[in-house]
Every structure is written in C-alpha cells, then in structure tokens.
C-alpha cells in the first residue's frame, strides 16, 4: 500500500538499507506483545483485571514523569488534548485485551489480535480513499476465515466471550494507530512526552473504574497479595509490554505509515502461539491449528502485498 500517513518519509520507505533502523524495534515489540498474553493470564483473574491494569501503568508512570518533566511542561494545550485522546483509546484497548485474555487462551488471544495487521491498512484505505491491492483483500479474507476456525477449535460453537473481546481489541488497536498518525497536534511533540501523557490518561481511567464498587479487588490489596512470580510478570508487562512497546510504536508511526507499523507487528501471533503451546500447554485441536495456519498465512500475505504496493 502506498504510504499515505502524513508521518511517512522517503527515508523510511525508500531506503531499504536504513529501514531496519525503524523496523527492528517494532519487531521486538511484536515479540514482547506475543509473550504478554501468557504473562497477563498468569497474574490476572476476572476479579483483578482493573487492579492489575492500575498497577501495570502506575509502576512506570512516575519514572516517566520525572525523566521527562521539562518536556512535559513544554507541551501545548493542543498536544495535551491530542495525547490525552490517544490515552483514552489506549485505555479501552487494554480493558478489552485484559478481560479478553482472561476468558480465552493465550494462543487464541495472540492470533485474533493479529487481525489488526489486516484491519489497519483497510481502515487507512477507507480514510485516504486509496484502495488496497486485490492480493491484500484476499489476505484479509484468509485471515478472517482463520479466526473463525481458530475460535471453533473444539467444534463449531459460539465464539467465547474472550474471543469476541480480543476481536474488538484488534479494532481498537486499528483506531489507535490511525489516530496517532492523523492527530495533527501530536506531530511536533517528542515521543517520551506523548507516551507519558497517554499512559497517564489510561491509568486515570482505570483508577476511576477501580473506585466503583463491584469492579473487583483494589490495586492495594492485589499488590499486597502478589509474590515474586506475580511481581516479575507485572514488571514485564509494565516495562517491556507497555513502556517500551508504546514508546517504540509512537516513535515508529511518525517515521513510516500506520499500515507498515501494523504489518510489521504481524509476527506477534507466532510468539503468542509458541508461548501458549510450549509453556501453557494450549491444545487448539485440528480446526484450531488449521485456523492458526490460515491467520499466519493471511497476515504474511498481507504484509507482502502491502510491501509490494509501497515499493
């Protein structure tokens, strides 16, 4: 797909020898995000989702504020509003993903979220009125068929609540990536400040939800109940899957197109599936395995189609 983002540059898309400087960090994000589903599933239950989200963001937020205080104060009101809007979207993504992974397997979660790599170029095409190539549409259809089979690994039944939540999370991720590239106010701000404001907005949402009765255990109670294993998982989610991942995503999307960033993340389901099968003992069944293969084939085909069109 042709680069249509206002952040796309000839250096990112027209100089293959330098493209890896942007691509490699994004691929590393795919690795940690792939492992994040298993980590989140290991420390989260239905009654601790909100508390874990508050802790996940609150662990790194003070460090970010102190490190970037001068640049934070330099942000304009429009930049604060733009980054805050991105943070609200981000909060929605994490709510959907975390509740989703509690109610489905780590393998299913990682593979279903991979549809972001298909949704984003299609949404970008709708916004820019530049249609994707036919091969890309074929890849999208293949991936959708794969998700149907994946969620029916035990036989053709209604998809689980977790599967549906992960599908909504994939759509929300698409909105987030497109918004990052199209909100004019955030273009001139540095990535650290934008990441800090986003995470601050998201944790504020979680803290407000946590204050309501019936939303599960309090963050303080969950923190006191955590042992070394749970804290290790939380720090992995906080430092690598949140701070590192969203800093890199914000940095990269302003140097290339939203489609390229999302498609580079297409290796995420490989790591999610590998972790779920090797560590958690997930057994998706024959239909599930067939669906996983179709999803991976579809996202790979889609990346190739978009890459040829960009070239």
PDB file of C-alpha atoms in Angstrom, residues 74-221:
ATOM      1  CA  UNK A  74       6.639  22.417  27.220  1.00  0.00           C
ATOM      2  CA  UNK A  75       3.657  20.621  25.659  1.00  0.00           C
ATOM      3  CA  UNK A  76       0.959  22.904  24.319  1.00  0.00           C
ATOM      4  CA  UNK A  77      -2.681  22.591  25.327  1.00  0.00           C
ATOM      5  CA  UNK A  78      -3.481  21.057  21.934  1.00  0.00           C
ATOM      6  CA  UNK A  79      -0.724  18.482  22.374  1.00  0.00           C
ATOM      7  CA  UNK A  80      -2.028  17.559  25.831  1.00  0.00           C
ATOM      8  CA  UNK A  81      -5.526  17.111  24.372  1.00  0.00           C
ATOM      9  CA  UNK A  82      -4.243  15.033  21.464  1.00  0.00           C
ATOM     10  CA  UNK A  83      -2.113  12.760  23.632  1.00  0.00           C
ATOM     11  CA  UNK A  84      -4.918  12.512  26.192  1.00  0.00           C
ATOM     12  CA  UNK A  85      -7.315  11.366  23.475  1.00  0.00           C
ATOM     13  CA  UNK A  86      -4.832   8.695  22.422  1.00  0.00           C
ATOM     14  CA  UNK A  87      -4.601   7.641  26.070  1.00  0.00           C
ATOM     15  CA  UNK A  88      -8.357   7.151  26.327  1.00  0.00           C
ATOM     16  CA  UNK A  89      -8.253   4.901  23.254  1.00  0.00           C
ATOM     17  CA  UNK A  90      -5.291   3.068  24.754  1.00  0.00           C
ATOM     18  CA  UNK A  91      -7.221   2.518  27.972  1.00  0.00           C
ATOM     19  CA  UNK A  92     -10.040   0.930  26.000  1.00  0.00           C
ATOM     20  CA  UNK A  93      -7.581  -1.356  24.228  1.00  0.00           C
ATOM     21  CA  UNK A  94      -6.131  -2.610  27.492  1.00  0.00           C
ATOM     22  CA  UNK A  95      -9.532  -3.173  29.056  1.00  0.00           C
ATOM     23  CA  UNK A  96     -10.646  -5.260  26.078  1.00  0.00           C
ATOM     24  CA  UNK A  97      -7.379  -7.184  25.827  1.00  0.00           C
ATOM     25  CA  UNK A  98      -7.034  -7.948  29.518  1.00  0.00           C
ATOM     26  CA  UNK A  99     -10.632  -9.063  30.015  1.00  0.00           C
ATOM     27  CA  UNK A 100     -10.333 -10.943  26.735  1.00  0.00           C
ATOM     28  CA  UNK A 101      -7.221 -12.894  27.675  1.00  0.00           C
ATOM     29  CA  UNK A 102      -8.830 -13.900  30.995  1.00  0.00           C
ATOM     30  CA  UNK A 103     -11.680 -15.546  29.076  1.00  0.00           C
ATOM     31  CA  UNK A 104      -9.744 -17.228  26.263  1.00  0.00           C
ATOM     32  CA  UNK A 105      -6.403 -18.951  25.727  1.00  0.00           C
ATOM     33  CA  UNK A 106      -3.136 -17.081  25.218  1.00  0.00           C
ATOM     34  CA  UNK A 107      -2.856 -18.699  21.783  1.00  0.00           C
ATOM     35  CA  UNK A 108      -6.312 -17.535  20.686  1.00  0.00           C
ATOM     36  CA  UNK A 109      -5.686 -14.044  22.074  1.00  0.00           C
ATOM     37  CA  UNK A 110      -2.451 -13.553  20.162  1.00  0.00           C
ATOM     38  CA  UNK A 111      -3.795 -14.913  16.913  1.00  0.00           C
ATOM     39  CA  UNK A 112      -7.070 -12.979  16.966  1.00  0.00           C
ATOM     40  CA  UNK A 113      -5.311  -9.696  17.774  1.00  0.00           C
ATOM     41  CA  UNK A 114      -3.170 -10.283  14.682  1.00  0.00           C
ATOM     42  CA  UNK A 115      -6.146  -9.179  12.599  1.00  0.00           C
ATOM     43  CA  UNK A 116      -5.022  -5.624  13.433  1.00  0.00           C
ATOM     44  CA  UNK A 117      -2.445  -6.132  10.675  1.00  0.00           C
ATOM     45  CA  UNK A 118      -5.321  -6.551   8.241  1.00  0.00           C
ATOM     46  CA  UNK A 119      -7.761  -4.024   9.724  1.00  0.00           C
ATOM     47  CA  UNK A 120      -5.304  -1.118   9.782  1.00  0.00           C
ATOM     48  CA  UNK A 121      -4.442  -0.980   6.061  1.00  0.00           C
ATOM     49  CA  UNK A 122      -8.116  -1.453   5.187  1.00  0.00           C
ATOM     50  CA  UNK A 123      -9.109   1.388   7.517  1.00  0.00           C
ATOM     51  CA  UNK A 124      -6.295   3.572   6.212  1.00  0.00           C
ATOM     52  CA  UNK A 125      -7.514   2.929   2.665  1.00  0.00           C
ATOM     53  CA  UNK A 126     -11.034   3.987   3.675  1.00  0.00           C
ATOM     54  CA  UNK A 127      -9.726   7.215   5.227  1.00  0.00           C
ATOM     55  CA  UNK A 128      -7.390   8.132   2.364  1.00  0.00           C
ATOM     56  CA  UNK A 129      -9.685   6.790  -0.390  1.00  0.00           C
ATOM     57  CA  UNK A 130      -6.754   4.819  -1.820  1.00  0.00           C
ATOM     58  CA  UNK A 131      -7.854   1.213  -2.163  1.00  0.00           C
ATOM     59  CA  UNK A 132      -5.604  -1.714  -1.182  1.00  0.00           C
ATOM     60  CA  UNK A 133      -4.453  -4.190  -3.871  1.00  0.00           C
ATOM     61  CA  UNK A 134      -6.612  -7.221  -4.604  1.00  0.00           C
ATOM     62  CA  UNK A 135      -3.991  -9.513  -3.098  1.00  0.00           C
ATOM     63  CA  UNK A 136      -4.383  -7.674   0.179  1.00  0.00           C
ATOM     64  CA  UNK A 137      -8.148  -8.173   0.146  1.00  0.00           C
ATOM     65  CA  UNK A 138      -7.531 -11.877  -0.430  1.00  0.00           C
ATOM     66  CA  UNK A 139      -5.193 -11.936   2.545  1.00  0.00           C
ATOM     67  CA  UNK A 140      -7.838 -10.253   4.691  1.00  0.00           C
ATOM     68  CA  UNK A 141     -10.424 -12.870   3.727  1.00  0.00           C
ATOM     69  CA  UNK A 142      -7.970 -15.678   4.511  1.00  0.00           C
ATOM     70  CA  UNK A 143      -7.233 -14.245   7.947  1.00  0.00           C
ATOM     71  CA  UNK A 144     -10.911 -13.850   8.811  1.00  0.00           C
ATOM     72  CA  UNK A 145     -11.544 -17.460   7.810  1.00  0.00           C
ATOM     73  CA  UNK A 146      -8.633 -18.494  10.008  1.00  0.00           C
ATOM     74  CA  UNK A 147     -10.049 -16.699  13.031  1.00  0.00           C
ATOM     75  CA  UNK A 148     -13.396 -18.436  12.535  1.00  0.00           C
ATOM     76  CA  UNK A 149     -11.679 -21.837  12.580  1.00  0.00           C
ATOM     77  CA  UNK A 150      -9.396 -20.855  15.446  1.00  0.00           C
ATOM     78  CA  UNK A 151     -12.261 -19.927  17.719  1.00  0.00           C
ATOM     79  CA  UNK A 152     -14.052 -23.168  16.863  1.00  0.00           C
ATOM     80  CA  UNK A 153     -11.126 -25.455  17.667  1.00  0.00           C
ATOM     81  CA  UNK A 154     -13.304 -27.718  19.806  1.00  0.00           C
ATOM     82  CA  UNK A 155     -16.127 -27.823  17.252  1.00  0.00           C
ATOM     83  CA  UNK A 156     -18.421 -25.247  15.683  1.00  0.00           C
ATOM     84  CA  UNK A 157     -19.859 -23.425  18.661  1.00  0.00           C
ATOM     85  CA  UNK A 158     -20.464 -19.805  19.542  1.00  0.00           C
ATOM     86  CA  UNK A 159     -17.125 -17.974  19.935  1.00  0.00           C
ATOM     87  CA  UNK A 160     -16.203 -17.379  23.563  1.00  0.00           C
ATOM     88  CA  UNK A 161     -16.571 -14.001  25.258  1.00  0.00           C
ATOM     89  CA  UNK A 162     -12.784 -13.726  25.325  1.00  0.00           C
ATOM     90  CA  UNK A 163     -12.547 -14.301  21.572  1.00  0.00           C
ATOM     91  CA  UNK A 164     -15.087 -11.554  20.880  1.00  0.00           C
ATOM     92  CA  UNK A 165     -13.325  -9.130  23.239  1.00  0.00           C
ATOM     93  CA  UNK A 166      -9.999  -9.776  21.507  1.00  0.00           C
ATOM     94  CA  UNK A 167     -11.638  -9.071  18.139  1.00  0.00           C
ATOM     95  CA  UNK A 168     -12.897  -5.725  19.489  1.00  0.00           C
ATOM     96  CA  UNK A 169      -9.392  -5.055  20.841  1.00  0.00           C
ATOM     97  CA  UNK A 170      -7.970  -5.589  17.353  1.00  0.00           C
ATOM     98  CA  UNK A 171     -10.386  -2.972  16.005  1.00  0.00           C
ATOM     99  CA  UNK A 172      -9.461  -0.599  18.844  1.00  0.00           C
ATOM    100  CA  UNK A 173      -5.758  -1.031  18.063  1.00  0.00           C
ATOM    101  CA  UNK A 174      -6.510  -0.037  14.488  1.00  0.00           C
ATOM    102  CA  UNK A 175      -8.205   3.152  15.678  1.00  0.00           C
ATOM    103  CA  UNK A 176      -5.230   3.918  17.940  1.00  0.00           C
ATOM    104  CA  UNK A 177      -2.604   3.525  15.203  1.00  0.00           C
ATOM    105  CA  UNK A 178      -4.590   5.651  12.742  1.00  0.00           C
ATOM    106  CA  UNK A 179      -5.242   8.318  15.380  1.00  0.00           C
ATOM    107  CA  UNK A 180      -1.517   8.521  16.187  1.00  0.00           C
ATOM    108  CA  UNK A 181      -0.770   9.319  12.559  1.00  0.00           C
ATOM    109  CA  UNK A 182      -3.630  11.765  11.981  1.00  0.00           C
ATOM    110  CA  UNK A 183      -3.922  13.931  15.116  1.00  0.00           C
ATOM    111  CA  UNK A 184      -2.018  16.997  13.951  1.00  0.00           C
ATOM    112  CA  UNK A 185      -1.302  18.367  17.412  1.00  0.00           C
ATOM    113  CA  UNK A 186       0.968  15.469  18.396  1.00  0.00           C
ATOM    114  CA  UNK A 187       3.229  15.567  15.350  1.00  0.00           C
ATOM    115  CA  UNK A 188       5.785  18.001  16.740  1.00  0.00           C
ATOM    116  CA  UNK A 189       5.905  16.625  20.309  1.00  0.00           C
ATOM    117  CA  UNK A 190       8.610  14.208  21.438  1.00  0.00           C
ATOM    118  CA  UNK A 191       7.748  10.533  21.809  1.00  0.00           C
ATOM    119  CA  UNK A 192       8.572  10.330  25.523  1.00  0.00           C
ATOM    120  CA  UNK A 193       6.150  13.111  26.457  1.00  0.00           C
ATOM    121  CA  UNK A 194       3.392  11.681  24.284  1.00  0.00           C
ATOM    122  CA  UNK A 195       3.881   8.217  25.777  1.00  0.00           C
ATOM    123  CA  UNK A 196       3.762   9.653  29.313  1.00  0.00           C
ATOM    124  CA  UNK A 197       0.524  11.560  28.718  1.00  0.00           C
ATOM    125  CA  UNK A 198      -1.071   8.538  27.049  1.00  0.00           C
ATOM    126  CA  UNK A 199      -0.221   6.212  29.911  1.00  0.00           C
ATOM    127  CA  UNK A 200      -1.306   8.836  32.458  1.00  0.00           C
ATOM    128  CA  UNK A 201      -4.695   9.201  30.765  1.00  0.00           C
ATOM    129  CA  UNK A 202      -5.154   5.438  30.652  1.00  0.00           C
ATOM    130  CA  UNK A 203      -4.251   4.873  34.310  1.00  0.00           C
ATOM    131  CA  UNK A 204      -6.620   7.691  35.317  1.00  0.00           C
ATOM    132  CA  UNK A 205      -9.439   5.814  33.577  1.00  0.00           C
ATOM    133  CA  UNK A 206      -8.529   2.579  35.358  1.00  0.00           C
ATOM    134  CA  UNK A 207      -8.271   4.333  38.735  1.00  0.00           C
ATOM    135  CA  UNK A 208     -11.740   5.857  38.318  1.00  0.00           C
ATOM    136  CA  UNK A 209     -13.206   2.459  37.404  1.00  0.00           C
ATOM    137  CA  UNK A 210     -11.432   0.843  40.378  1.00  0.00           C
ATOM    138  CA  UNK A 211     -13.123   3.318  42.736  1.00  0.00           C
ATOM    139  CA  UNK A 212     -16.568   1.956  41.888  1.00  0.00           C
ATOM    140  CA  UNK A 213     -17.945  -0.955  43.931  1.00  0.00           C
ATOM    141  CA  UNK A 214     -18.203  -4.301  42.225  1.00  0.00           C
ATOM    142  CA  UNK A 215     -15.137  -3.818  39.986  1.00  0.00           C
ATOM    143  CA  UNK A 216     -13.016  -6.367  41.820  1.00  0.00           C
ATOM    144  CA  UNK A 217     -10.178  -6.240  44.329  1.00  0.00           C
ATOM    145  CA  UNK A 218      -8.447  -2.945  44.998  1.00  0.00           C
ATOM    146  CA  UNK A 219      -4.980  -2.335  43.492  1.00  0.00           C
ATOM    147  CA  UNK A 220      -3.525  -2.085  47.011  1.00  0.00           C
ATOM    148  CA  UNK A 221      -4.947  -5.460  48.051  1.00  0.00           C
TER     149      UNK A 221
END
